[in-house]
PDB file of C-alpha atoms in Angstrom:
ATOM      1  CA  MET A 607       8.713  -6.554  12.076  1.00  0.00           C
ATOM      2  CA  ALA A 608       8.954  -4.030   9.382  1.00  0.00           C
ATOM      3  CA  HIS A 609       8.444  -0.480   9.799  1.00  0.00           C
ATOM      4  CA  SER A 610       6.736   1.618   6.783  1.00  0.00           C
ATOM      5  CA  ILE A 611       5.574   5.032   5.488  1.00  0.00           C
ATOM      6  CA  GLU A 612       2.478   4.633   3.533  1.00  0.00           C
ATOM      7  CA  LEU A 613       0.022   6.438   1.502  1.00  0.00           C
ATOM      8  CA  ILE A 614      -3.825   5.831   2.737  1.00  0.00           C
ATOM      9  CA  PHE A 615      -6.730   6.625   0.756  1.00  0.00           C
ATOM     10  CA  ASP A 616      -9.975   8.338   0.935  1.00  0.00           C
ATOM     11  CA  GLU A 617     -13.443   6.494   1.889  1.00  0.00           C
ATOM     12  CA  ASN A 618     -14.495   6.160  -1.846  1.00  0.00           C
ATOM     13  CA  THR A 619     -11.234   4.423  -2.656  1.00  0.00           C
ATOM     14  CA  ASP A 620     -11.236   2.345   0.713  1.00  0.00           C
ATOM     15  CA  THR A 621     -14.764   1.233  -0.370  1.00  0.00           C
ATOM     16  CA  VAL A 622     -13.832   0.315  -4.010  1.00  0.00           C
ATOM     17  CA  ILE A 623     -10.814  -2.019  -2.891  1.00  0.00           C
ATOM     18  CA  GLY A 624     -12.698  -3.333   0.240  1.00  0.00           C
ATOM     19  CA  GLU A 625     -15.495  -4.762  -2.004  1.00  0.00           C
ATOM     20  CA  GLN A 626     -12.561  -6.368  -3.814  1.00  0.00           C
ATOM     21  CA  TRP A 627     -11.286  -7.619  -0.554  1.00  0.00           C
ATOM     22  CA  ALA A 628     -14.659  -8.644   0.157  1.00  0.00           C
ATOM     23  CA  ALA A 629     -15.020 -10.663  -3.474  1.00  0.00           C
ATOM     24  CA  LEU A 630     -12.102 -12.471  -2.633  1.00  0.00           C
ATOM     25  CA  THR A 631     -13.555 -13.404   0.781  1.00  0.00           C
ATOM     26  CA  GLU A 632     -16.679 -14.425  -0.814  1.00  0.00           C
ATOM     27  CA  ALA A 633     -14.715 -16.864  -3.390  1.00  0.00           C
ATOM     28  CA  GLY A 634     -13.086 -18.397  -0.317  1.00  0.00           C
ATOM     29  CA  LEU A 635      -9.847 -16.953  -1.008  1.00  0.00           C
ATOM     30  CA  PRO A 636      -7.146 -15.417   0.867  1.00  0.00           C
ATOM     31  CA  SER A 637      -7.905 -11.746   1.582  1.00  0.00           C
ATOM     32  CA  GLN A 638      -6.647  -8.524   3.304  1.00  0.00           C
ATOM     33  CA  GLY A 639     -10.276  -8.130   4.029  1.00  0.00           C
ATOM     34  CA  ASN A 640      -9.492 -10.963   6.556  1.00  0.00           C
ATOM     35  CA  ILE A 641      -7.276  -9.034   8.651  1.00  0.00           C
ATOM     36  CA  ARG A 642      -9.111  -7.814  11.785  1.00  0.00           C
ATOM     37  CA  SER A 643      -7.365  -5.009  12.680  1.00  0.00           C
ATOM     38  CA  THR A 644      -8.461  -1.316  13.109  1.00  0.00           C
ATOM     39  CA  SER A 645      -5.454  -0.058  11.042  1.00  0.00           C
ATOM     40  CA  ASN A 646      -6.054  -2.691   8.459  1.00  0.00           C
ATOM     41  CA  ARG A 647      -6.987  -0.404   5.438  1.00  0.00           C
ATOM     42  CA  PRO A 648      -5.643  -0.343   1.548  1.00  0.00           C
ATOM     43  CA  HIS A 649      -2.808   1.709   1.396  1.00  0.00           C
ATOM     44  CA  VAL A 650       0.611   2.074  -0.792  1.00  0.00           C
ATOM     45  CA  THR A 651       3.877   1.564   0.874  1.00  0.00           C
ATOM     46  CA  LEU A 652       6.402   4.158  -0.027  1.00  0.00           C
ATOM     47  CA  VAL A 653       9.392   2.766   2.113  1.00  0.00           C
ATOM     48  CA  ALA A 654       9.613  -0.081   4.440  1.00  0.00           C
ATOM     49  CA  ALA A 655      12.722  -0.939   6.880  1.00  0.00           C
ATOM     50  CA  ASP A 656      13.687  -2.617  10.110  1.00  0.00           C
ATOM     51  CA  ALA A 657      13.165   0.267  11.859  1.00  0.00           C
ATOM     52  CA  ILE A 658      12.105   4.236  10.965  1.00  0.00           C
ATOM     53  CA  ASP A 659      12.780   6.379  13.834  1.00  0.00           C
ATOM     54  CA  PRO A 660       9.374   8.390  15.067  1.00  0.00           C
ATOM     55  CA  ALA A 661      11.790  11.697  14.047  1.00  0.00           C
ATOM     56  CA  ILE A 662      10.985  11.284  10.614  1.00  0.00           C
ATOM     57  CA  ASP A 663       7.354  12.556  11.358  1.00  0.00           C
ATOM     58  CA  SER A 664       8.104  16.203  11.644  1.00  0.00           C
ATOM     59  CA  THR A 665       9.662  16.254   8.079  1.00  0.00           C
ATOM     60  CA  LEU A 666       6.868  14.344   6.663  1.00  0.00           C
ATOM     61  CA  VAL A 667       3.880  16.385   8.093  1.00  0.00           C
ATOM     62  CA  ALA A 668       5.161  19.190   5.665  1.00  0.00           C
ATOM     63  CA  MET A 669       4.624  17.069   2.650  1.00  0.00           C
ATOM     64  CA  THR A 670       1.173  18.629   2.383  1.00  0.00           C
ATOM     65  CA  ASP A 671       0.739  18.525  -1.145  1.00  0.00           C
ATOM     66  CA  VAL A 672       0.280  14.530  -0.911  1.00  0.00           C
ATOM     67  CA  VAL A 673      -3.158  15.269   0.513  1.00  0.00           C
ATOM     68  CA  GLY A 674      -5.708  15.204  -2.524  1.00  0.00           C
ATOM     69  CA  MET A 675      -3.316  13.651  -5.053  1.00  0.00           C
ATOM     70  CA  SER A 676      -4.749  11.546  -7.861  1.00  0.00           C
ATOM     71  CA  VAL A 677      -3.312   8.285  -8.579  1.00  0.00           C
ATOM     72  CA  ASN A 678      -4.599   5.796 -10.842  1.00  0.00           C
ATOM     73  CA  ILE A 679      -5.288   2.267  -9.775  1.00  0.00           C
ATOM     74  CA  GLY A 680      -4.700  -0.127 -12.799  1.00  0.00           C
ATOM     75  CA  ALA A 681      -4.214  -3.634 -13.672  1.00  0.00           C
ATOM     76  CA  LEU A 682      -4.457  -6.868 -11.293  1.00  0.00           C
ATOM     77  CA  LEU A 683      -0.478  -7.878 -10.476  1.00  0.00           C
ATOM     78  CA  ILE A 684       0.772 -11.016  -9.204  1.00  0.00           C
ATOM     79  CA  PHE A 685       3.827 -11.137  -7.314  1.00  0.00           C
ATOM     80  CA  ARG A 686       5.330 -14.451  -7.481  1.00  0.00           C
ATOM     81  CA  GLY A 687       7.397 -16.259  -4.654  1.00  0.00           C
ATOM     82  CA  ARG A 688       6.858 -19.433  -2.348  1.00  0.00           C
ATOM     83  CA  ARG A 689       3.221 -18.182  -2.542  1.00  0.00           C
ATOM     84  CA  ALA A 690       1.892 -15.484  -4.179  1.00  0.00           C
ATOM     85  CA  THR A 691       0.338 -11.829  -3.560  1.00  0.00           C
ATOM     86  CA  ALA A 692      -2.346 -10.280  -5.617  1.00  0.00           C
ATOM     87  CA  ALA A 693      -2.324  -6.485  -5.766  1.00  0.00           C
ATOM     88  CA  ARG A 694      -3.823  -3.525  -7.868  1.00  0.00           C
ATOM     89  CA  LEU A 695      -1.053  -1.864  -9.631  1.00  0.00           C
ATOM     90  CA  VAL A 696      -0.858   1.808  -8.696  1.00  0.00           C
ATOM     91  CA  VAL A 697       0.197   3.488 -11.907  1.00  0.00           C
ATOM     92  CA  PRO A 698       3.600   5.189 -11.604  1.00  0.00           C
ATOM     93  CA  SER A 699       3.143   8.711 -12.608  1.00  0.00           C
ATOM     94  CA  LEU A 700       5.731  11.293 -12.376  1.00  0.00           C
ATOM     95  CA  PRO A 701       4.325  13.004  -9.255  1.00  0.00           C
ATOM     96  CA  LEU A 702       4.212   9.778  -7.755  1.00  0.00           C
ATOM     97  CA  LEU A 703       7.639   8.674  -8.339  1.00  0.00           C
ATOM     98  CA  HIS A 704       8.787  12.036  -7.259  1.00  0.00           C
ATOM     99  CA  LEU A 705       6.900  11.843  -3.979  1.00  0.00           C
ATOM    100  CA  HIS A 706       8.442   8.203  -3.418  1.00  0.00           C
ATOM    101  CA  ALA A 707      11.758   9.523  -3.953  1.00  0.00           C
ATOM    102  CA  ALA A 708      11.482  12.346  -1.712  1.00  0.00           C
ATOM    103  CA  VAL A 709       9.966  10.166   1.186  1.00  0.00           C
ATOM    104  CA  TYR A 710      12.715   7.548   0.544  1.00  0.00           C
ATOM    105  CA  ARG A 711      15.505  10.271   0.856  1.00  0.00           C
ATOM    106  CA  THR A 712      13.783  11.463   3.985  1.00  0.00           C
ATOM    107  CA  ALA A 713      13.544   8.025   5.397  1.00  0.00           C
ATOM    108  CA  ALA A 714      16.990   6.852   4.622  1.00  0.00           C
ATOM    109  CA  LEU A 715      18.223   9.507   7.518  1.00  0.00           C
ATOM    110  CA  HIS A 716      15.819   7.841   9.723  1.00  0.00           C
ATOM    111  CA  MET A 717      16.289   3.988   9.139  1.00  0.00           C
ATOM    112  CA  THR A 718      17.581   1.191  11.116  1.00  0.00           C
ATOM    113  CA  GLY A 719      19.085  -1.082   8.721  1.00  0.00           C
ATOM    114  CA  GLU A 720      18.640  -1.104   5.054  1.00  0.00           C
ATOM    115  CA  PRO A 721      15.664  -0.531   3.542  1.00  0.00           C
ATOM    116  CA  LEU A 722      13.816  -3.610   2.064  1.00  0.00           C
ATOM    117  CA  GLN A 723      15.062  -3.863  -1.555  1.00  0.00           C
ATOM    118  CA  HIS A 724      11.701  -3.991  -3.282  1.00  0.00           C
ATOM    119  CA  VAL A 725      10.935  -0.125  -1.893  1.00  0.00           C
ATOM    120  CA  THR A 726      14.297   1.587  -3.393  1.00  0.00           C
ATOM    121  CA  PRO A 727      13.930   4.109  -6.167  1.00  0.00           C
ATOM    122  CA  GLY A 728      13.938   2.091  -9.264  1.00  0.00           C
ATOM    123  CA  SER A 729      12.892  -1.171  -7.750  1.00  0.00           C
ATOM    124  CA  TRP A 730       9.754  -0.028  -6.310  1.00  0.00           C
ATOM    125  CA  THR A 731       6.398  -1.414  -7.805  1.00  0.00           C
ATOM    126  CA  PRO A 732       3.501   0.904  -6.451  1.00  0.00           C
ATOM    127  CA  HIS A 733       0.625  -1.483  -5.276  1.00  0.00           C
ATOM    128  CA  VAL A 734      -2.274  -2.340  -3.121  1.00  0.00           C
ATOM    129  CA  THR A 735      -2.158  -5.564  -1.828  1.00  0.00           C
ATOM    130  CA  LEU A 736      -5.485  -7.645  -2.412  1.00  0.00           C
ATOM    131  CA  ALA A 737      -4.504 -10.870  -0.896  1.00  0.00           C
ATOM    132  CA  ARG A 738      -1.386 -12.747   0.211  1.00  0.00           C
ATOM    133  CA  ARG A 739      -0.073 -16.324   0.653  1.00  0.00           C
ATOM    134  CA  LEU A 740      -1.734 -17.421  -2.356  1.00  0.00           C
ATOM    135  CA  GLU A 741      -1.279 -21.033  -4.167  1.00  0.00           C
ATOM    136  CA  PRO A 742      -0.243 -21.105  -7.523  1.00  0.00           C
ATOM    137  CA  GLY A 743      -4.013 -22.608  -8.573  1.00  0.00           C
ATOM    138  CA  HIS A 744      -5.745 -19.522  -6.708  1.00  0.00           C
ATOM    139  CA  ILE A 745      -4.382 -17.181  -9.733  1.00  0.00           C
ATOM    140  CA  ALA A 746      -7.068 -18.002 -12.051  1.00  0.00           C
ATOM    141  CA  GLU A 747      -9.938 -18.160  -9.004  1.00  0.00           C
ATOM    142  CA  VAL A 748      -8.747 -14.155  -7.841  1.00  0.00           C
ATOM    143  CA  ALA A 749      -9.156 -13.090 -11.660  1.00  0.00           C
ATOM    144  CA  ALA A 750     -12.618 -14.403 -11.779  1.00  0.00           C
ATOM    145  CA  ALA A 751     -13.359 -13.396  -8.278  1.00  0.00           C
ATOM    146  CA  LEU A 752     -12.527  -9.758  -9.455  1.00  0.00           C
ATOM    147  CA  ASN A 753     -14.380 -10.049 -12.649  1.00  0.00           C
ATOM    148  CA  ASN A 754     -17.023  -7.666 -11.696  1.00  0.00           C
ATOM    149  CA  SER A 755     -14.481  -4.993 -10.252  1.00  0.00           C
ATOM    150  CA  PRO A 756     -13.401  -1.951 -12.332  1.00  0.00           C
ATOM    151  CA  ASP A 757     -10.525  -2.578 -14.590  1.00  0.00           C
ATOM    152  CA  THR A 758      -8.868   0.668 -13.575  1.00  0.00           C
ATOM    153  CA  PHE A 759     -10.147   3.876 -11.671  1.00  0.00           C
ATOM    154  CA  THR A 760      -8.786   6.855 -10.157  1.00  0.00           C
ATOM    155  CA  ALA A 761      -8.039   6.937  -6.521  1.00  0.00           C
ATOM    156  CA  THR A 762      -7.686   9.843  -3.906  1.00  0.00           C
ATOM    157  CA  VAL A 763      -4.639  10.035  -1.534  1.00  0.00           C
ATOM    158  CA  ALA A 764      -6.058  11.306   1.989  1.00  0.00           C
ATOM    159  CA  GLY A 765      -2.971  10.921   3.943  1.00  0.00           C
ATOM    160  CA  LEU A 766       0.608   9.501   5.087  1.00  0.00           C
ATOM    161  CA  ARG A 767       0.761   7.295   7.644  1.00  0.00           C
ATOM    162  CA  ARG A 768       3.942   5.591   9.507  1.00  0.00           C
ATOM    163  CA  TRP A 769       3.345   2.018  10.518  1.00  0.00           C
ATOM    164  CA  ASN A 770       5.284   0.455  13.582  1.00  0.00           C
ATOM    165  CA  GLY A 771       5.190  -3.168  12.921  1.00  0.00           C
ATOM    166  CA  ASP A 772       6.883  -3.983  16.208  1.00  0.00           C
ATOM    167  CA  SER A 773       4.219  -2.291  18.378  1.00  0.00           C
ATOM    168  CA  ARG A 774       1.438  -2.708  15.536  1.00  0.00           C
ATOM    169  CA  GLU A 775       0.839   0.718  15.481  1.00  0.00           C
ATOM    170  CA  GLU A 776      -0.117   3.605  13.122  1.00  0.00           C
ATOM    171  CA  PHE A 777       0.554   7.023  13.320  1.00  0.00           C
ATOM    172  CA  HIS A 778      -0.976   9.444  11.123  1.00  0.00           C
ATOM    173  CA  LEU A 779       1.275  12.087   9.730  1.00  0.00           C
ATOM    174  CA  LEU A 780      -1.231  13.781   7.307  1.00  0.00           C
ATOM    175  CA  PRO A 781      -4.706  13.503   7.999  1.00  0.00           C
ATOM    176  CA  ARG A 782      -7.478  11.611   6.124  1.00  0.00           C
ATOM    177  CA  ALA A 783      -9.412  13.605   4.092  1.00  0.00           C
TER     178      ALA A 783
END
């Protein structure tokens, strides 16, 4: 399984996204809220690869300016594929793009294999996943289920974590606020 470096949010942001996950579940749709794991929380994947060496942690913990960073959560996105993924856009501000590039450069020194293509600078679409494995007919239902959710809002980054998909463990590199 993939390893990743991710932004995590403060409790207020987790609540807003969690309410959207719950709205999808209540509508009988797939939802990230249905994942029953203590590590399941709203996040933005900065980098993902086959493996990321834990030695990266000592460099990432120095990126303390990430804690408290504001990001704007925007429109509903649909990533098409055999099955679709619903997400909320994280508006790609210059500070966020600079952070992504810095984390990517650092991670490149600690990756096994190539990074996943969708996380390379210039190809990355920052987002918070709401639901995976959506059937084509679900798209309108997702929009309807989220109709009472805020169209946009400002989120606060609380920390940075490294996810080990092989062991299914999270390592908090910068604390949650």
